[in-house]
Amino acid sequence: LALEAGRLALVRGDFARLPFIAEIADAILAVNVVYFMHSPAAVREARRVLRPGGRMVLYATDRSAMRRWRFAGPHTHRLFDYNRLTALLIDAGFAADCIRIEGVNAGLGVMGLLAVARKEKG
C-alpha cells in the first residue's frame, strides 16, 4: 500500500554512490548486503543520506556460520563478527554510543548480527 500511495520508493543502485541528497532518509534497512561493501565508504554514504536521528539497520550472518559455507569465501564475501561490524560502523562515522549490535538466532543453528546505528542529532 505504501508503494502504491507514493509513500515508499524502491531504488536500485550502488551503496557507494547513492542517488539521494544528504539527510533525506529516516531509515535504511540493509539485510545480507554488508558482505559486499568493500570499504567503509559505502556505509559512510548510507550515513550521509540519513537525517539526524535516523537509523541504519544492518543484518549479517555471523562469520562463525559463514566460514562453514563454501560460497562465502574471501574472494566474494567480507565476513563479520561483533567487533568487525562495530569497527565498520565507527569507521563510517557513526558514534560508538549510537551503535547497538545484538546476536540473533537466524534459525537452523545459524547466528546472525543485528546492528542498529543512529545518526547523531546536530
Short mmCIF file of N, CA and C in Angstrom, two decimals:
data_model
loop_
_atom_site.label_atom_id
_atom_site.label_comp_id
_atom_site.label_asym_id
_atom_site.label_seq_id
_atom_site.Cartn_x
_atom_site.Cartn_y
_atom_site.Cartn_z
N LEU A 1 0.80 -1.20 0.00
CA LEU A 1 0.00 0.00 0.00
C LEU A 1 0.84 1.27 0.00
N ALA A 2 1.93 1.28 0.78
CA ALA A 2 2.78 2.47 0.83
C ALA A 2 3.41 2.77 -0.52
N LEU A 3 3.79 1.72 -1.24
CA LEU A 3 4.38 1.90 -2.56
C LEU A 3 3.35 2.49 -3.53
N GLU A 4 2.15 1.92 -3.51
CA GLU A 4 1.09 2.39 -4.39
C GLU A 4 0.65 3.81 -4.05
N ALA A 5 0.72 4.17 -2.77
CA ALA A 5 0.30 5.51 -2.33
C ALA A 5 1.40 6.55 -2.52
N GLY A 6 2.59 6.11 -2.96
CA GLY A 6 3.68 7.06 -3.17
C GLY A 6 4.43 7.43 -1.90
N ARG A 7 4.23 6.70 -0.82
CA ARG A 7 4.94 6.98 0.44
C ARG A 7 6.23 6.18 0.55
N LEU A 8 6.46 5.27 -0.38
CA LEU A 8 7.63 4.41 -0.38
C LEU A 8 8.16 4.33 -1.80
N ALA A 9 9.47 4.46 -1.93
CA ALA A 9 10.10 4.31 -3.24
C ALA A 9 11.18 3.26 -3.13
N LEU A 10 11.24 2.36 -4.08
CA LEU A 10 12.29 1.36 -4.15
C LEU A 10 13.27 1.80 -5.23
N VAL A 11 14.54 1.86 -4.86
CA VAL A 11 15.56 2.32 -5.79
C VAL A 11 16.70 1.32 -5.80
N ARG A 12 17.13 0.95 -6.96
CA ARG A 12 18.26 0.03 -7.10
C ARG A 12 19.49 0.85 -7.44
N GLY A 13 20.58 0.55 -6.74
CA GLY A 13 21.79 1.31 -7.02
C GLY A 13 22.98 0.79 -6.26
N ASP A 14 24.03 1.56 -6.30
CA ASP A 14 25.31 1.23 -5.68
C ASP A 14 25.40 1.97 -4.35
N PHE A 15 25.65 1.25 -3.26
CA PHE A 15 25.74 1.89 -1.95
C PHE A 15 26.82 2.97 -1.93
N ALA A 16 27.86 2.82 -2.70
CA ALA A 16 28.96 3.79 -2.68
C ALA A 16 28.59 5.11 -3.36
N ARG A 17 27.49 5.13 -4.14
CA ARG A 17 27.05 6.34 -4.84
C ARG A 17 25.53 6.40 -4.84
N LEU A 18 24.96 6.61 -3.68
CA LEU A 18 23.50 6.65 -3.58
C LEU A 18 22.96 7.88 -4.30
N PRO A 19 21.88 7.71 -5.06
CA PRO A 19 21.33 8.81 -5.86
C PRO A 19 20.37 9.70 -5.06
N PHE A 20 20.78 10.11 -3.86
CA PHE A 20 19.92 10.90 -3.00
C PHE A 20 20.69 12.09 -2.44
N ILE A 21 19.97 13.17 -2.15
CA ILE A 21 20.59 14.30 -1.49
C ILE A 21 20.86 13.93 -0.03
N ALA A 22 21.70 14.69 0.62
CA ALA A 22 22.06 14.43 2.01
C ALA A 22 20.84 14.60 2.91
N GLU A 23 20.80 13.78 3.94
CA GLU A 23 19.81 13.87 5.01
C GLU A 23 18.36 13.80 4.53
N ILE A 24 18.11 12.87 3.62
CA ILE A 24 16.75 12.72 3.09
C ILE A 24 16.01 11.52 3.69
N ALA A 25 16.74 10.54 4.22
CA ALA A 25 16.11 9.29 4.66
C ALA A 25 15.96 9.22 6.18
N ASP A 26 14.84 8.69 6.61
CA ASP A 26 14.62 8.44 8.04
C ASP A 26 15.28 7.13 8.48
N ALA A 27 15.34 6.17 7.57
CA ALA A 27 15.87 4.86 7.92
C ALA A 27 16.42 4.16 6.69
N ILE A 28 17.37 3.28 6.93
CA ILE A 28 17.94 2.43 5.89
C ILE A 28 17.98 1.02 6.43
N LEU A 29 17.48 0.07 5.65
CA LEU A 29 17.50 -1.33 6.02
C LEU A 29 18.40 -2.05 5.02
N ALA A 30 19.42 -2.73 5.55
CA ALA A 30 20.37 -3.44 4.70
C ALA A 30 20.51 -4.87 5.23
N VAL A 31 19.89 -5.81 4.57
CA VAL A 31 19.89 -7.20 5.00
C VAL A 31 20.76 -8.02 4.05
N ASN A 32 21.76 -8.67 4.61
CA ASN A 32 22.66 -9.54 3.85
C ASN A 32 23.35 -8.83 2.68
N VAL A 33 23.69 -7.56 2.85
CA VAL A 33 24.42 -6.85 1.81
C VAL A 33 25.78 -6.34 2.27
N VAL A 34 25.99 -6.24 3.57
CA VAL A 34 27.23 -5.68 4.08
C VAL A 34 28.44 -6.52 3.66
N TYR A 35 28.24 -7.79 3.35
CA TYR A 35 29.34 -8.66 2.91
C TYR A 35 30.00 -8.12 1.64
N PHE A 36 29.24 -7.37 0.86
CA PHE A 36 29.70 -6.91 -0.45
C PHE A 36 30.16 -5.45 -0.45
N MET A 37 30.13 -4.82 0.71
CA MET A 37 30.62 -3.44 0.84
C MET A 37 32.10 -3.52 1.13
N HIS A 38 32.91 -3.14 0.16
CA HIS A 38 34.34 -3.37 0.25
C HIS A 38 35.11 -2.31 1.02
N SER A 39 34.42 -1.31 1.53
CA SER A 39 35.10 -0.30 2.34
C SER A 39 34.06 0.42 3.18
N PRO A 40 34.52 1.15 4.20
CA PRO A 40 33.58 1.95 5.00
C PRO A 40 32.90 3.04 4.17
N ALA A 41 33.42 3.35 2.99
CA ALA A 41 32.84 4.40 2.16
C ALA A 41 31.38 4.12 1.82
N ALA A 42 31.03 2.86 1.61
CA ALA A 42 29.65 2.53 1.27
C ALA A 42 28.73 2.80 2.46
N VAL A 43 29.15 2.46 3.66
CA VAL A 43 28.33 2.72 4.84
C VAL A 43 28.35 4.21 5.15
N ARG A 44 29.46 4.87 4.90
CA ARG A 44 29.54 6.32 5.09
C ARG A 44 28.55 7.03 4.18
N GLU A 45 28.41 6.54 2.97
CA GLU A 45 27.46 7.11 2.01
C GLU A 45 26.02 6.91 2.51
N ALA A 46 25.74 5.73 3.06
CA ALA A 46 24.41 5.49 3.63
C ALA A 46 24.16 6.45 4.78
N ARG A 47 25.17 6.67 5.63
CA ARG A 47 25.03 7.60 6.75
C ARG A 47 24.77 9.02 6.25
N ARG A 48 25.39 9.38 5.13
CA ARG A 48 25.23 10.72 4.56
C ARG A 48 23.77 11.03 4.26
N VAL A 49 23.04 10.05 3.75
CA VAL A 49 21.66 10.32 3.36
C VAL A 49 20.67 10.22 4.53
N LEU A 50 21.13 9.76 5.69
CA LEU A 50 20.25 9.71 6.86
C LEU A 50 20.05 11.09 7.46
N ARG A 51 18.83 11.37 7.88
CA ARG A 51 18.56 12.59 8.63
C ARG A 51 19.16 12.43 10.03
N PRO A 52 19.48 13.54 10.71
CA PRO A 52 19.90 13.43 12.10
C PRO A 52 18.81 12.69 12.90
N GLY A 53 19.24 11.72 13.69
CA GLY A 53 18.30 10.88 14.42
C GLY A 53 17.85 9.66 13.63
N GLY A 54 18.18 9.61 12.34
CA GLY A 54 17.80 8.48 11.50
C GLY A 54 18.60 7.24 11.85
N ARG A 55 18.09 6.09 11.46
CA ARG A 55 18.73 4.83 11.83
C ARG A 55 19.04 3.98 10.60
N MET A 56 20.18 3.33 10.69
CA MET A 56 20.55 2.31 9.71
C MET A 56 20.52 0.97 10.43
N VAL A 57 19.78 0.03 9.87
CA VAL A 57 19.68 -1.31 10.44
C VAL A 57 20.36 -2.26 9.47
N LEU A 58 21.34 -3.00 9.99
CA LEU A 58 22.09 -3.97 9.19
C LEU A 58 21.91 -5.36 9.78
N TYR A 59 21.73 -6.34 8.92
CA TYR A 59 21.79 -7.73 9.36
C TYR A 59 22.88 -8.43 8.57
N ALA A 60 23.68 -9.21 9.28
CA ALA A 60 24.69 -10.05 8.63
C ALA A 60 24.77 -11.37 9.39
N THR A 61 24.92 -12.44 8.68
CA THR A 61 25.18 -13.72 9.34
C THR A 61 26.57 -13.65 9.94
N ASP A 62 26.71 -14.12 11.17
CA ASP A 62 28.00 -14.08 11.87
C ASP A 62 29.04 -14.90 11.12
N ARG A 63 30.27 -14.43 11.17
CA ARG A 63 31.36 -15.09 10.45
C ARG A 63 31.53 -16.54 10.88
N SER A 64 31.19 -16.88 12.12
CA SER A 64 31.32 -18.27 12.58
C SER A 64 30.47 -19.22 11.73
N ALA A 65 29.32 -18.77 11.29
CA ALA A 65 28.48 -19.58 10.41
C ALA A 65 28.95 -19.46 8.96
N MET A 66 29.28 -18.26 8.53
CA MET A 66 29.66 -18.04 7.13
C MET A 66 30.91 -18.83 6.74
N ARG A 67 31.81 -19.03 7.69
CA ARG A 67 33.04 -19.78 7.38
C ARG A 67 32.75 -21.23 6.98
N ARG A 68 31.61 -21.74 7.36
CA ARG A 68 31.25 -23.14 7.02
C ARG A 68 30.65 -23.25 5.62
N TRP A 69 30.33 -22.14 4.99
CA TRP A 69 29.64 -22.17 3.70
C TRP A 69 30.63 -21.94 2.57
N ARG A 70 30.70 -22.87 1.65
CA ARG A 70 31.66 -22.80 0.55
C ARG A 70 31.49 -21.55 -0.32
N PHE A 71 30.27 -21.10 -0.51
CA PHE A 71 30.02 -19.96 -1.40
C PHE A 71 30.49 -18.64 -0.79
N ALA A 72 30.77 -18.62 0.50
CA ALA A 72 31.10 -17.36 1.19
C ALA A 72 32.60 -17.27 1.45
N GLY A 73 33.39 -17.35 0.41
CA GLY A 73 34.83 -17.29 0.56
C GLY A 73 35.35 -15.86 0.58
N PRO A 74 36.63 -15.70 0.87
CA PRO A 74 37.22 -14.36 0.97
C PRO A 74 37.21 -13.58 -0.35
N HIS A 75 37.04 -14.28 -1.46
CA HIS A 75 37.02 -13.59 -2.76
C HIS A 75 35.64 -13.03 -3.09
N THR A 76 34.62 -13.45 -2.32
CA THR A 76 33.26 -13.00 -2.61
C THR A 76 32.60 -12.26 -1.46
N HIS A 77 32.95 -12.59 -0.22
CA HIS A 77 32.25 -12.04 0.94
C HIS A 77 33.24 -11.51 1.98
N ARG A 78 32.91 -10.36 2.57
CA ARG A 78 33.59 -9.91 3.79
C ARG A 78 32.81 -10.51 4.95
N LEU A 79 33.53 -11.11 5.87
CA LEU A 79 32.87 -11.76 6.99
C LEU A 79 32.94 -10.86 8.22
N PHE A 80 31.87 -10.92 9.04
CA PHE A 80 31.76 -10.03 10.19
C PHE A 80 31.47 -10.79 11.47
N ASP A 81 32.11 -10.32 12.52
CA ASP A 81 31.73 -10.68 13.88
C ASP A 81 31.36 -9.36 14.55
N TYR A 82 31.03 -9.42 15.83
CA TYR A 82 30.61 -8.22 16.56
C TYR A 82 31.64 -7.10 16.44
N ASN A 83 32.90 -7.40 16.68
CA ASN A 83 33.95 -6.36 16.66
C ASN A 83 34.15 -5.76 15.28
N ARG A 84 34.15 -6.59 14.27
CA ARG A 84 34.39 -6.09 12.91
C ARG A 84 33.21 -5.25 12.41
N LEU A 85 32.00 -5.64 12.78
CA LEU A 85 30.83 -4.86 12.38
C LEU A 85 30.81 -3.52 13.12
N THR A 86 31.15 -3.54 14.39
CA THR A 86 31.24 -2.29 15.16
C THR A 86 32.28 -1.37 14.54
N ALA A 87 33.45 -1.90 14.22
CA ALA A 87 34.52 -1.09 13.62
C ALA A 87 34.09 -0.49 12.28
N LEU A 88 33.38 -1.25 11.46
CA LEU A 88 32.89 -0.73 10.18
C LEU A 88 31.97 0.47 10.40
N LEU A 89 31.05 0.35 11.33
CA LEU A 89 30.11 1.44 11.58
C LEU A 89 30.81 2.68 12.15
N ILE A 90 31.77 2.48 13.01
CA ILE A 90 32.54 3.61 13.56
C ILE A 90 33.37 4.25 12.45
N ASP A 91 34.03 3.43 11.63
CA ASP A 91 34.82 3.97 10.51
C ASP A 91 33.96 4.75 9.52
N ALA A 92 32.68 4.41 9.45
CA ALA A 92 31.75 5.09 8.55
C ALA A 92 31.21 6.39 9.16
N GLY A 93 31.54 6.67 10.41
CA GLY A 93 31.14 7.94 11.01
C GLY A 93 30.10 7.86 12.10
N PHE A 94 29.59 6.67 12.39
CA PHE A 94 28.63 6.55 13.49
C PHE A 94 29.38 6.58 14.81
N ALA A 95 28.83 7.29 15.79
CA ALA A 95 29.44 7.35 17.11
C ALA A 95 29.23 6.02 17.83
N ALA A 96 30.25 5.58 18.57
CA ALA A 96 30.19 4.29 19.25
C ALA A 96 28.98 4.18 20.17
N ASP A 97 28.61 5.28 20.82
CA ASP A 97 27.46 5.22 21.74
C ASP A 97 26.12 5.27 21.01
N CYS A 98 26.15 5.34 19.68
CA CYS A 98 24.93 5.33 18.87
C CYS A 98 24.79 4.02 18.09
N ILE A 99 25.59 3.02 18.47
CA ILE A 99 25.58 1.72 17.80
C ILE A 99 25.16 0.65 18.80
N ARG A 100 24.21 -0.19 18.38
CA ARG A 100 23.81 -1.34 19.19
C ARG A 100 23.80 -2.56 18.29
N ILE A 101 24.50 -3.60 18.72
CA ILE A 101 24.56 -4.84 17.95
C ILE A 101 24.16 -5.99 18.85
N GLU A 102 23.26 -6.82 18.36
CA GLU A 102 22.79 -7.98 19.10
C GLU A 102 23.01 -9.23 18.27
N GLY A 103 23.36 -10.31 18.95
CA GLY A 103 23.38 -11.60 18.29
C GLY A 103 21.95 -12.11 18.19
N VAL A 104 21.59 -12.65 17.04
CA VAL A 104 20.25 -13.19 16.85
C VAL A 104 20.34 -14.59 16.27
N ASN A 105 19.40 -15.42 16.65
CA ASN A 105 19.32 -16.76 16.09
C ASN A 105 18.52 -16.67 14.80
N ALA A 106 19.19 -16.93 13.68
CA ALA A 106 18.53 -16.85 12.37
C ALA A 106 17.84 -18.15 12.00
N GLY A 107 17.91 -19.14 12.88
CA GLY A 107 17.28 -20.42 12.61
C GLY A 107 18.29 -21.45 12.15
N LEU A 108 17.95 -22.70 12.34
CA LEU A 108 18.79 -23.83 11.93
C LEU A 108 20.20 -23.75 12.51
N GLY A 109 20.32 -23.16 13.69
CA GLY A 109 21.61 -23.06 14.35
C GLY A 109 22.53 -21.99 13.79
N VAL A 110 22.02 -21.12 12.97
CA VAL A 110 22.82 -20.05 12.37
C VAL A 110 22.66 -18.78 13.20
N MET A 111 23.78 -18.24 13.63
CA MET A 111 23.76 -17.00 14.39
C MET A 111 23.99 -15.81 13.46
N GLY A 112 23.28 -14.75 13.73
CA GLY A 112 23.42 -13.53 12.95
C GLY A 112 23.69 -12.34 13.84
N LEU A 113 23.96 -11.23 13.23
CA LEU A 113 24.20 -9.97 13.92
C LEU A 113 23.20 -8.95 13.42
N LEU A 114 22.51 -8.32 14.34
CA LEU A 114 21.57 -7.26 14.01
C LEU A 114 22.12 -5.97 14.59
N ALA A 115 22.48 -5.05 13.72
CA ALA A 115 23.07 -3.78 14.15
C ALA A 115 22.10 -2.64 13.86
N VAL A 116 21.97 -1.75 14.84
CA VAL A 116 21.21 -0.53 14.67
C VAL A 116 22.16 0.61 14.98
N ALA A 117 22.37 1.48 14.00
CA ALA A 117 23.24 2.63 14.16
C ALA A 117 22.42 3.89 13.93
N ARG A 118 22.44 4.80 14.90
CA ARG A 118 21.67 6.04 14.81
C ARG A 118 22.62 7.19 14.49
N LYS A 119 22.21 8.01 13.54
CA LYS A 119 22.99 9.21 13.21
C LYS A 119 22.69 10.28 14.26
N GLU A 120 23.75 10.80 14.85
CA GLU A 120 23.59 11.78 15.92
C GLU A 120 22.85 13.00 15.42
N LYS A 121 22.14 13.63 16.33
CA LYS A 121 21.44 14.88 16.01
C LYS A 121 22.42 16.04 16.20
N GLY A 122 22.31 17.00 15.28
CA GLY A 122 23.05 18.26 15.36
C GLY A 122 24.45 18.12 15.69
#
